[in-house]
Short mmCIF file of N, CA, C and O in Angstrom, two decimals:
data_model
loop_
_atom_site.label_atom_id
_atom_site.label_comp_id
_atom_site.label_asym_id
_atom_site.label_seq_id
_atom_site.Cartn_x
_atom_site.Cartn_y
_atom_site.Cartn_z
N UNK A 7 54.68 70.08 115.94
CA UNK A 7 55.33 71.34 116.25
C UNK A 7 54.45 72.19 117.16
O UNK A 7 55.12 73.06 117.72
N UNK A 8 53.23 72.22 117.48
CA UNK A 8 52.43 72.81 118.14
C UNK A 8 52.61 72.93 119.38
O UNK A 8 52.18 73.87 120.05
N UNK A 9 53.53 71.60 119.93
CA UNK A 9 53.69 71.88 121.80
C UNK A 9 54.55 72.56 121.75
O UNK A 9 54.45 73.56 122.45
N UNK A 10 56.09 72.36 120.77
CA UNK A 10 56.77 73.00 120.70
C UNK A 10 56.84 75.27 120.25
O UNK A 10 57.81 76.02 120.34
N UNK A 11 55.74 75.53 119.92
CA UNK A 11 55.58 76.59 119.38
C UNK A 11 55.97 77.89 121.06
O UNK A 11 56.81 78.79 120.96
N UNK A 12 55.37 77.71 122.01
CA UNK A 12 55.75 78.41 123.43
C UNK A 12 57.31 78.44 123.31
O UNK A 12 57.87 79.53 123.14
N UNK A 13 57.94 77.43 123.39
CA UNK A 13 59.58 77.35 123.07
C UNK A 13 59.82 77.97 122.44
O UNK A 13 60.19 79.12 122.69
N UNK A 14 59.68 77.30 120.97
CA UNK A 14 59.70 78.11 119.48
C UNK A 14 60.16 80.10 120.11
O UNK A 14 61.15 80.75 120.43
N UNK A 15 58.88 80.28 119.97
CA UNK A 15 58.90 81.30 120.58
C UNK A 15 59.79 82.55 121.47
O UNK A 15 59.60 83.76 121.53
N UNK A 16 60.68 81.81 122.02
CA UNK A 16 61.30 82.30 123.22
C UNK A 16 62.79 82.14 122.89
O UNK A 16 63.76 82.42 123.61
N UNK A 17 62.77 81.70 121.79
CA UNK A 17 64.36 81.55 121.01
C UNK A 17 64.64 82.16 119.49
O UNK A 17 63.76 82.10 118.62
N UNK A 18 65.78 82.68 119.28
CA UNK A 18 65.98 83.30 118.35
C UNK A 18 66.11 82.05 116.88
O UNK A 18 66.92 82.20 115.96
N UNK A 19 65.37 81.17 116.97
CA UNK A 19 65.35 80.61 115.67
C UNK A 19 64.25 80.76 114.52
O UNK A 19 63.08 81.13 114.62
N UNK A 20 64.85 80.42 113.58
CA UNK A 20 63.53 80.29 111.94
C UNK A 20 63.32 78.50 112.26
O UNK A 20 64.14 77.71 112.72
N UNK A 21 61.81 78.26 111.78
CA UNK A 21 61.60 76.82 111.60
C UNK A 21 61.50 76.92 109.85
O UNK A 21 60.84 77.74 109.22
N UNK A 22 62.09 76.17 109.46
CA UNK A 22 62.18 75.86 107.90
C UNK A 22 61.46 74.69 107.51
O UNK A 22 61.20 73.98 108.48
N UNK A 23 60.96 74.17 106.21
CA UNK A 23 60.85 73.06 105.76
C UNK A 23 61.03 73.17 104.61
O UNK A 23 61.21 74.26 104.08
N UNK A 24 61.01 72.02 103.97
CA UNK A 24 61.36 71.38 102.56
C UNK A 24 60.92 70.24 102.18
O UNK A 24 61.35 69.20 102.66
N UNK A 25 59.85 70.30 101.13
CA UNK A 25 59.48 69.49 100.84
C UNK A 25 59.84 68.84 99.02
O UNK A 25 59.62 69.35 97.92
N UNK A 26 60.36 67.73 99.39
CA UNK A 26 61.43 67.29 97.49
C UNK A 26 60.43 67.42 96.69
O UNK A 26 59.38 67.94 97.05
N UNK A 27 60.59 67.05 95.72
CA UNK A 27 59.28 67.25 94.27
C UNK A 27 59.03 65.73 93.95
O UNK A 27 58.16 65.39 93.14
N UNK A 28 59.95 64.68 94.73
CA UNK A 28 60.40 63.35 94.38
C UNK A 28 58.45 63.08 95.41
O UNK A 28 57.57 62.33 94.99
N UNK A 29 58.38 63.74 96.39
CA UNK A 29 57.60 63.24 97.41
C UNK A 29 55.91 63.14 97.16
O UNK A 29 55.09 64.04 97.30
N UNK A 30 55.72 61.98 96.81
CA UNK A 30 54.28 61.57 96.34
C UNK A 30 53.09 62.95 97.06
O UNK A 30 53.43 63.75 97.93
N UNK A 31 51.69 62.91 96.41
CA UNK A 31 50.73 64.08 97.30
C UNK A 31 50.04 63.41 98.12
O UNK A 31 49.33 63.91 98.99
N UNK A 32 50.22 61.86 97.86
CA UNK A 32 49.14 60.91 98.79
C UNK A 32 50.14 59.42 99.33
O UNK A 32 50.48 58.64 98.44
N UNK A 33 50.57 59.13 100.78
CA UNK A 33 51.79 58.11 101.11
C UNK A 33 50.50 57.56 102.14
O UNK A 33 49.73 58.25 102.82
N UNK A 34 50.57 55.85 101.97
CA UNK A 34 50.19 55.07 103.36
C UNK A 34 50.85 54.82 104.01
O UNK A 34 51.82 54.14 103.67
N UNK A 35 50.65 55.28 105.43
CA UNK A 35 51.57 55.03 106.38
C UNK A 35 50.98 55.01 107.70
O UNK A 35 49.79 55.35 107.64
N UNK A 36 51.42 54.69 109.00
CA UNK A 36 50.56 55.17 110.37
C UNK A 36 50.66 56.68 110.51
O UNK A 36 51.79 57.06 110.81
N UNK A 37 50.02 57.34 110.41
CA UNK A 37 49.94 59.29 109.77
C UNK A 37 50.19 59.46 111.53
O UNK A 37 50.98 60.38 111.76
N UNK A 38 49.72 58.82 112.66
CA UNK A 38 49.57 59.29 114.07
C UNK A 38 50.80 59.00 114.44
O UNK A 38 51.31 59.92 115.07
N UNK A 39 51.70 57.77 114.25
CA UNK A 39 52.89 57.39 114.73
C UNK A 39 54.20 58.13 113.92
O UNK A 39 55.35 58.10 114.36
N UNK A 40 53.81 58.80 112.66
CA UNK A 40 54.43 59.08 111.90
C UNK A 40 54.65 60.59 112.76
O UNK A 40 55.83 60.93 112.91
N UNK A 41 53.88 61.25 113.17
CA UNK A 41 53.37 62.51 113.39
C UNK A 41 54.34 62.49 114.81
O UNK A 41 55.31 63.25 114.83
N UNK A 42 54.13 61.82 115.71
CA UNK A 42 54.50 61.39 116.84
C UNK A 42 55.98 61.68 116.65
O UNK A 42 56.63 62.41 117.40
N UNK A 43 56.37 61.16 115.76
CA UNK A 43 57.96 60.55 115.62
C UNK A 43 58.50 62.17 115.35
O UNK A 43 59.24 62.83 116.07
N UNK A 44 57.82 62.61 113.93
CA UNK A 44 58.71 64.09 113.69
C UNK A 44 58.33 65.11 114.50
O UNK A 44 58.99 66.15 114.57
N UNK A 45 57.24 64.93 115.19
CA UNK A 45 57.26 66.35 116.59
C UNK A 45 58.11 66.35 117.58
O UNK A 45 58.46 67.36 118.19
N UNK A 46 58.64 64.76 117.86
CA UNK A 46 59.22 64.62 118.66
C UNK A 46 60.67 64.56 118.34
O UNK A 46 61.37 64.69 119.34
N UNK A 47 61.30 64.39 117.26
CA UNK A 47 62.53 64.52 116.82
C UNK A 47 62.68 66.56 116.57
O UNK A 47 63.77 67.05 116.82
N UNK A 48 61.57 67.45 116.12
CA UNK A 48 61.69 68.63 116.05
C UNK A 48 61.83 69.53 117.25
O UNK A 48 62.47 70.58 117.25
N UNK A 49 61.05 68.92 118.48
CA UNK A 49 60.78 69.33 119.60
C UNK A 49 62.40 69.05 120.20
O UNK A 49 62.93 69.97 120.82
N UNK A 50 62.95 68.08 120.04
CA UNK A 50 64.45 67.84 120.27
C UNK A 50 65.30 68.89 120.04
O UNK A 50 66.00 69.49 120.87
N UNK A 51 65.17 69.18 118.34
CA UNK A 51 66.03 70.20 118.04
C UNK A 51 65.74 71.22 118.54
O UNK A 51 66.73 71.74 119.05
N UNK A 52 64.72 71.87 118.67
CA UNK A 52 64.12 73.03 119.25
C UNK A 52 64.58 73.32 120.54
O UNK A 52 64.93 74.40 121.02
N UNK A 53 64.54 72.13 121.06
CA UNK A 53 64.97 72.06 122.65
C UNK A 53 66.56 72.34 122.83
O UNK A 53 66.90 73.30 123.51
N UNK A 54 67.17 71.80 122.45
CA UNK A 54 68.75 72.21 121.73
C UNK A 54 69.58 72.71 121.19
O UNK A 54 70.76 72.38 121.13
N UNK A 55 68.69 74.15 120.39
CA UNK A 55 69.07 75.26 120.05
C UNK A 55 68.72 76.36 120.18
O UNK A 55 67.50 76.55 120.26
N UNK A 56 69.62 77.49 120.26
CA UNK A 56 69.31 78.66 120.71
C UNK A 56 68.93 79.21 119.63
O UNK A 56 67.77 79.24 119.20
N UNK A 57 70.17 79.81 118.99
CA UNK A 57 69.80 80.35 117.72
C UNK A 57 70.20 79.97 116.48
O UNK A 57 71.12 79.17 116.28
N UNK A 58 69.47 80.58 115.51
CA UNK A 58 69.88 79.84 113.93
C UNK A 58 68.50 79.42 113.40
O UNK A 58 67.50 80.12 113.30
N UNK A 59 68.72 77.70 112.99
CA UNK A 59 67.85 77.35 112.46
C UNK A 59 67.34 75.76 112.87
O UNK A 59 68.29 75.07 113.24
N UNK A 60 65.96 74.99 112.89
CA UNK A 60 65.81 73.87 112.84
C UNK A 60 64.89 73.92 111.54
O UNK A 60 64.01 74.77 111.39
N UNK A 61 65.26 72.73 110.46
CA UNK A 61 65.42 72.41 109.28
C UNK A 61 64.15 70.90 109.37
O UNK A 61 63.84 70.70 110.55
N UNK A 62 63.93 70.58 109.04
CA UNK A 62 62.86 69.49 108.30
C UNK A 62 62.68 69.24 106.90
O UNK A 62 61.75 69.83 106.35
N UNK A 63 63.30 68.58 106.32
CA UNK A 63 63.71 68.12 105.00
C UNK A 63 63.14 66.58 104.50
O UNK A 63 63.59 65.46 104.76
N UNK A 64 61.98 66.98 103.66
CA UNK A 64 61.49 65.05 103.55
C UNK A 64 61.23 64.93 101.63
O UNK A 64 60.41 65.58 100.98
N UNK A 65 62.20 63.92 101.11
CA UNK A 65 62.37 63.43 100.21
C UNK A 65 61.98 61.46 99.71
O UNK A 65 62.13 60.44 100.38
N UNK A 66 61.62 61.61 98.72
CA UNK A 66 61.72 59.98 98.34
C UNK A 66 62.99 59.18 97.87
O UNK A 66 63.83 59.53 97.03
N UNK A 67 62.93 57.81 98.71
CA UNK A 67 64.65 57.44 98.53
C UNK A 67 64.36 56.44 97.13
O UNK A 67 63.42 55.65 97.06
N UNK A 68 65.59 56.70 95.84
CA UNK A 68 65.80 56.16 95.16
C UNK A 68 65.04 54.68 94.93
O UNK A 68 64.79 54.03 95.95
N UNK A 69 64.76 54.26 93.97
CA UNK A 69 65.03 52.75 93.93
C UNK A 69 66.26 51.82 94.44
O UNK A 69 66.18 50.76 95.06
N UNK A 70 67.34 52.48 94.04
CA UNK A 70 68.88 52.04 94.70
C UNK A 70 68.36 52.21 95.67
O UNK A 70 67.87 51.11 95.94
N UNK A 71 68.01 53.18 96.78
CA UNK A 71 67.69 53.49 98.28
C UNK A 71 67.03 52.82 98.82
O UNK A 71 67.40 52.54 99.96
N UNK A 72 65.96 52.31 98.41
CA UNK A 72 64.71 51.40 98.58
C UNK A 72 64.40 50.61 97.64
O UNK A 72 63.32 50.92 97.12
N UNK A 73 65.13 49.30 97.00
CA UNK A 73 64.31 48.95 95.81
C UNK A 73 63.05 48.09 96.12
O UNK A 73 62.29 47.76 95.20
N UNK A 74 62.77 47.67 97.68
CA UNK A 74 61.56 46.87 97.95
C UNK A 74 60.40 48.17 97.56
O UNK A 74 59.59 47.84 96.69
N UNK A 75 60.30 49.19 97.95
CA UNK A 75 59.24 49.69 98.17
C UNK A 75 59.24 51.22 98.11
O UNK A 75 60.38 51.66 98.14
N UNK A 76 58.31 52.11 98.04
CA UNK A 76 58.75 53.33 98.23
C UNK A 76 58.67 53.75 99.28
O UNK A 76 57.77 53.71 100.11
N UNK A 77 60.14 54.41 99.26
CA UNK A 77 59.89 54.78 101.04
C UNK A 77 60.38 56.46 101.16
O UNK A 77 61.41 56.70 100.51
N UNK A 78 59.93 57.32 101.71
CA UNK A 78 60.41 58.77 102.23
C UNK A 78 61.49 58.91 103.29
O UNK A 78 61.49 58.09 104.21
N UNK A 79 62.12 59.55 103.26
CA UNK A 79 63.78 60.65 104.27
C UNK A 79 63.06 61.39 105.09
O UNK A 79 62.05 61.98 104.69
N UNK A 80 63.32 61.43 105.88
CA UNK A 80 62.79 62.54 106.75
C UNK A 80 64.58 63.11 106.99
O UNK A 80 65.45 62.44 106.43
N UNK A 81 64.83 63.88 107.51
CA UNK A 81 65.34 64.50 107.93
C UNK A 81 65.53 65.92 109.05
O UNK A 81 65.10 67.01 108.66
N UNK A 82 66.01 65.83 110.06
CA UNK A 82 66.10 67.14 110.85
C UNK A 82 67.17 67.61 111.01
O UNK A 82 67.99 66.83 111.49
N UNK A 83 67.57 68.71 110.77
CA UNK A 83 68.83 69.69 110.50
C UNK A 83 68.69 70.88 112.08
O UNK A 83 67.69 71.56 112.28
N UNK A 84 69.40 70.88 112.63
CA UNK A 84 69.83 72.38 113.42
C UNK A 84 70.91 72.51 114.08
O UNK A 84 71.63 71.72 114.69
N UNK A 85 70.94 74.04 113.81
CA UNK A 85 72.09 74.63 114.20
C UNK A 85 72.31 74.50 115.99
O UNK A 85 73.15 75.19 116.56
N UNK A 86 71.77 73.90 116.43
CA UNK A 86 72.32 73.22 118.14
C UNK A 86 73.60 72.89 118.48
O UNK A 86 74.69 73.04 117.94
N UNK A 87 73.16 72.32 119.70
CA UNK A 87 74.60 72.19 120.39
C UNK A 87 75.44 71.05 120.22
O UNK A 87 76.60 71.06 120.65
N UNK A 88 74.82 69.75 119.44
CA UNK A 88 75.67 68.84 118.46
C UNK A 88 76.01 68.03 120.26
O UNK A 88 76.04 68.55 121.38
N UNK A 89 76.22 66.47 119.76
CA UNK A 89 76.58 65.58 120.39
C UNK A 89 77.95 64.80 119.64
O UNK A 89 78.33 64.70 118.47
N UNK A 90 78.52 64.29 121.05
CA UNK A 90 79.62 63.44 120.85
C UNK A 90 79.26 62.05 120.35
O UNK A 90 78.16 61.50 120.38
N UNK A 91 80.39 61.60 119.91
CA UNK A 91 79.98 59.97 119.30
C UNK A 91 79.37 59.13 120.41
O UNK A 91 78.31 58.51 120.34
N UNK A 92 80.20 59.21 121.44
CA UNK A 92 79.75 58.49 122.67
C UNK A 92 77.96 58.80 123.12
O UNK A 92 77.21 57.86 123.37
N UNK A 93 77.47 60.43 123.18
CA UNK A 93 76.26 60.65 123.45
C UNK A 93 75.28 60.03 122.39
O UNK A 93 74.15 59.61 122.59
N UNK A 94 75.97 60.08 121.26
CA UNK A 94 74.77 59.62 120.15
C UNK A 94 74.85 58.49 120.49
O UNK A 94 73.77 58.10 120.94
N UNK A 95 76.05 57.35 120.48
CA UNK A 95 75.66 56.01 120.79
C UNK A 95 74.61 55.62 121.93
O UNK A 95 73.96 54.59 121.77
N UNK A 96 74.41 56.44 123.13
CA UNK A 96 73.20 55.99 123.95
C UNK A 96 71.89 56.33 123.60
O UNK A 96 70.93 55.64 123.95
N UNK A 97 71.76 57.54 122.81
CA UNK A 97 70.34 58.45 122.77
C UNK A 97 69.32 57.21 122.48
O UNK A 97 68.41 57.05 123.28
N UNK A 98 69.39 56.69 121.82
CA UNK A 98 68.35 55.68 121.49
C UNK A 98 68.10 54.46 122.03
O UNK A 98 67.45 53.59 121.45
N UNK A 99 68.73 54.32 123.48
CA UNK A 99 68.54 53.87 124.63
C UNK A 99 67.52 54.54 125.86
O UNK A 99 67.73 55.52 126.58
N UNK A 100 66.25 53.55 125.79
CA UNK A 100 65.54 54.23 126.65
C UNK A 100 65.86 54.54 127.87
O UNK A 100 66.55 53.68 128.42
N UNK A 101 65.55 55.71 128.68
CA UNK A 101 65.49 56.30 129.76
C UNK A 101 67.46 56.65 129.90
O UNK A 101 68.25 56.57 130.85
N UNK A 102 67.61 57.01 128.56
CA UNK A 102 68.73 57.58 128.96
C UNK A 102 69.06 58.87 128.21
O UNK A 102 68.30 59.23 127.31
N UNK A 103 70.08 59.54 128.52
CA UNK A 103 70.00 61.20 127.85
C UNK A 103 71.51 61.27 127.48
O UNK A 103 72.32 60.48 127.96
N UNK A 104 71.90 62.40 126.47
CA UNK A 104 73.44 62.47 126.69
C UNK A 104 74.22 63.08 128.08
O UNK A 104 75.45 63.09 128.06
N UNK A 105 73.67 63.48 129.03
CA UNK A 105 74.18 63.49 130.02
C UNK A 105 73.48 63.53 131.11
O UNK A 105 72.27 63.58 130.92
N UNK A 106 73.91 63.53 132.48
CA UNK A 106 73.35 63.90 133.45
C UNK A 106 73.47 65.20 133.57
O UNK A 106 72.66 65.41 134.47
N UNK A 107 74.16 66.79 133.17
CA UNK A 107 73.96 67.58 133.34
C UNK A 107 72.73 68.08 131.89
O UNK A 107 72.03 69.07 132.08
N UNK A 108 72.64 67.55 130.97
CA UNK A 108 71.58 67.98 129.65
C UNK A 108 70.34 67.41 131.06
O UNK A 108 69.87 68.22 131.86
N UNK A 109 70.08 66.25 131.07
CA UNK A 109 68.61 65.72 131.62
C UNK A 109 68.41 67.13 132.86
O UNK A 109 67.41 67.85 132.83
N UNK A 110 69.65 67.34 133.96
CA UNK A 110 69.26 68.85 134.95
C UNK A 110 68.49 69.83 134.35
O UNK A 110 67.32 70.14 134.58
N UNK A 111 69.37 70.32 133.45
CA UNK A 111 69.22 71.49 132.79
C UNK A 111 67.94 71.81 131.87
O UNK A 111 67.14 72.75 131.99
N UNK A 112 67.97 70.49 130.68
CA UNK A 112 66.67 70.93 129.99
C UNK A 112 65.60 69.71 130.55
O UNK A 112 64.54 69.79 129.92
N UNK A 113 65.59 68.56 131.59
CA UNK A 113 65.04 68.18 131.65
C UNK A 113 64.30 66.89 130.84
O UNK A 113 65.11 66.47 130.02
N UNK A 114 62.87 66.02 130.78
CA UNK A 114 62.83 65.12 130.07
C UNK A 114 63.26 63.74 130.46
O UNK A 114 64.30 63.66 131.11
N UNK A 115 62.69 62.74 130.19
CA UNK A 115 62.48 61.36 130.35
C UNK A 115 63.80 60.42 130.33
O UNK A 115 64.33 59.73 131.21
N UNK A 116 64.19 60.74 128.66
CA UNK A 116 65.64 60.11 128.02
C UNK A 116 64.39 58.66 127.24
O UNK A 116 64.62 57.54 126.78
N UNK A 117 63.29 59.36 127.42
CA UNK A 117 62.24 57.91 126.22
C UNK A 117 62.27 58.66 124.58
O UNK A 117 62.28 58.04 123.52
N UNK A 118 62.26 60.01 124.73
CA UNK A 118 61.75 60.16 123.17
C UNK A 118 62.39 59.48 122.27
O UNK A 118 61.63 58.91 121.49
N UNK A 119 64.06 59.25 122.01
CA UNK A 119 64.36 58.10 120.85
C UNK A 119 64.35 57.41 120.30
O UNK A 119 64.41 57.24 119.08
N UNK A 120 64.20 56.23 122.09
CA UNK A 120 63.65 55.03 122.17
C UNK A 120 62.60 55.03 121.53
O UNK A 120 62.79 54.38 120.50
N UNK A 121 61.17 55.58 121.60
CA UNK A 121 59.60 55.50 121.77
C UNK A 121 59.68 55.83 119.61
O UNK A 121 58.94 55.41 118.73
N UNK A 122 60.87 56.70 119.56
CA UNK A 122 60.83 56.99 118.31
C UNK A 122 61.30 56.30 117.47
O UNK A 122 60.89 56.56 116.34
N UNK A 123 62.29 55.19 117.58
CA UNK A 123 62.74 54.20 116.97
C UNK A 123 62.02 53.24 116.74
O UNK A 123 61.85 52.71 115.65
N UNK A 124 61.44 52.85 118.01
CA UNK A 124 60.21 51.17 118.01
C UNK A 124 59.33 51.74 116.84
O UNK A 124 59.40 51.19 115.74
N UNK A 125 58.27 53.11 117.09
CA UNK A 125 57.54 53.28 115.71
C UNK A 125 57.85 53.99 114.46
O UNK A 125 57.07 54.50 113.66
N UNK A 126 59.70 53.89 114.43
CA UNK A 126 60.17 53.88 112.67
C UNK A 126 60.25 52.18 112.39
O UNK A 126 59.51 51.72 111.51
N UNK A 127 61.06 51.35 113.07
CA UNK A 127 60.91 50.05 113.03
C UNK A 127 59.78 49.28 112.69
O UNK A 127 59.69 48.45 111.79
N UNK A 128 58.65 49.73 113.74
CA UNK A 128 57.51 48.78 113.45
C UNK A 128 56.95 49.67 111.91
O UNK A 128 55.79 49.43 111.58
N UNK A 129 57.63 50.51 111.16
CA UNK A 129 56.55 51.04 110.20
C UNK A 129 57.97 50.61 108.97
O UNK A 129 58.10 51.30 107.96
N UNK A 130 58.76 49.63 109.19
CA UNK A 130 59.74 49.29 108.26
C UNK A 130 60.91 50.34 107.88
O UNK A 130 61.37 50.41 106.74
N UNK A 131 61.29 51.01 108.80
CA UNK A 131 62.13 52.42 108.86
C UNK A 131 63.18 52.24 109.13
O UNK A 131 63.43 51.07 109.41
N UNK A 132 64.35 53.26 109.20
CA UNK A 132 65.29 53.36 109.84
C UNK A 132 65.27 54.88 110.84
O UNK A 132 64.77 55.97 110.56
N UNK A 133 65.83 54.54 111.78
CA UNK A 133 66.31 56.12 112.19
C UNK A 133 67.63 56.26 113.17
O UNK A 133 67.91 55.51 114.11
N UNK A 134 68.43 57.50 112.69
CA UNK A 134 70.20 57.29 113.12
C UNK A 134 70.07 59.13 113.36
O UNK A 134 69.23 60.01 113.20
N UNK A 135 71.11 59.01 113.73
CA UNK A 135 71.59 60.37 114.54
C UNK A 135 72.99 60.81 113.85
O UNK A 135 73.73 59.85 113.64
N UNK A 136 73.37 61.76 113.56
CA UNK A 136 74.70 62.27 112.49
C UNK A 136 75.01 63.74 113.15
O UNK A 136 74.62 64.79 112.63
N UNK A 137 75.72 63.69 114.29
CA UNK A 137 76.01 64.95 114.90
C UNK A 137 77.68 64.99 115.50
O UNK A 137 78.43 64.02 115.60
N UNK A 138 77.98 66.39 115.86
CA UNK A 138 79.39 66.73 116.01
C UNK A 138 78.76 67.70 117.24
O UNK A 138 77.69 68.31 117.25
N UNK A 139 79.91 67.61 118.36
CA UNK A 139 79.96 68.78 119.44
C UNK A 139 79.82 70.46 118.45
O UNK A 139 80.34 70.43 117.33
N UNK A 140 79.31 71.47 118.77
CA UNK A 140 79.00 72.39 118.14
C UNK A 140 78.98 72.79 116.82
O UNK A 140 79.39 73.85 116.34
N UNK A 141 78.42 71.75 116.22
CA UNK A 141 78.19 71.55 114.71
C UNK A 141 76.56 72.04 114.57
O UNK A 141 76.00 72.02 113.48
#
C-alpha cells in the first residue's frame, strides 16, 4: 500500500481491513511474492475508485475449503467502477487491460494480473475476479 498512499491520498476513499480470528499469528508462505500480489491487487482498486471504500478482508478457508492444507482468502472489496464479464475474462491475460480507453486514461502495462496469478499459482493458490459494471 505504500506506492499507492500519493493516490490514496488524492481520493475521497477510507482503506479498511479485516482480519478473521480463523487467521493463524504465524503462516509459511513466500511473505515477498505474497506482498507483491496484495499491493498490487489494492493498488488496482485504488486506481479504480473514486470514492467510498477499498476493503482487504483475509480469513482461513475451512477444511471443506481446503482439506489438503491450510490455506488463507484474501480478498479485495471496492466501491469502483466494476467490470463487465467480457473485461474480467481478459484481465488475467498478460499485457492486456479492460479496455483501450481504461489503459489511455489511467494508464499501466495490462501485466499486474498476469504477474499476480503465476505467483498465487506457483504458491498453490487460486485467484478470480467477481465484478459488475458499477457495482
Amino acid at each position: 500500500v505504500r506506492g499507492s498512499q500519493r493516490l490514496l491520498a488524492t481520493k475521497d476513499l477510507e482503506l479498511l481491513s479485516f482480519v478473521h480470528q480463523s487467521v493463524p499469528p504465524l503462516i509459511i508462505s513466500d511473505s515477498m511474492r505474497l506482498r507483491q500480489v496484495i499491493a498490487n491487487l489494492l493498488s488496482n482498486a485504488i486506481k479504480f475508485t473514486e470514492r467510498g471504500h477499498v476493503r482487504i478482508c483475509v480469513r482461513k478457508l475451512s477444511d471443506e475449503e481446503a482439506p489438503a492444507a491450510s490455506m488463507l482468502r484474501f480478498e479485495v472489496e471496492d466501491t469502483g467502477i466494476g467490470l463487465t464479464d467480457e473485461a474480467s475474462s481478459k484481465l488475467f491475460q498478460p499485457f492486456t487491460q479492460a479496455s483501450a480507453s481504461t489503459a489511455r486514461f489511467f494508464g499501466g502495462t495490462g501485466l499486474g494480473f498476469a504477474i499476480c496469478r503465476g505467483f498465487v499459482e506457483l504458491m498453490g493458490g487460486e485467484i478470480d475476479i467477481d465484478s459488475a459494471p458499477g457495482a
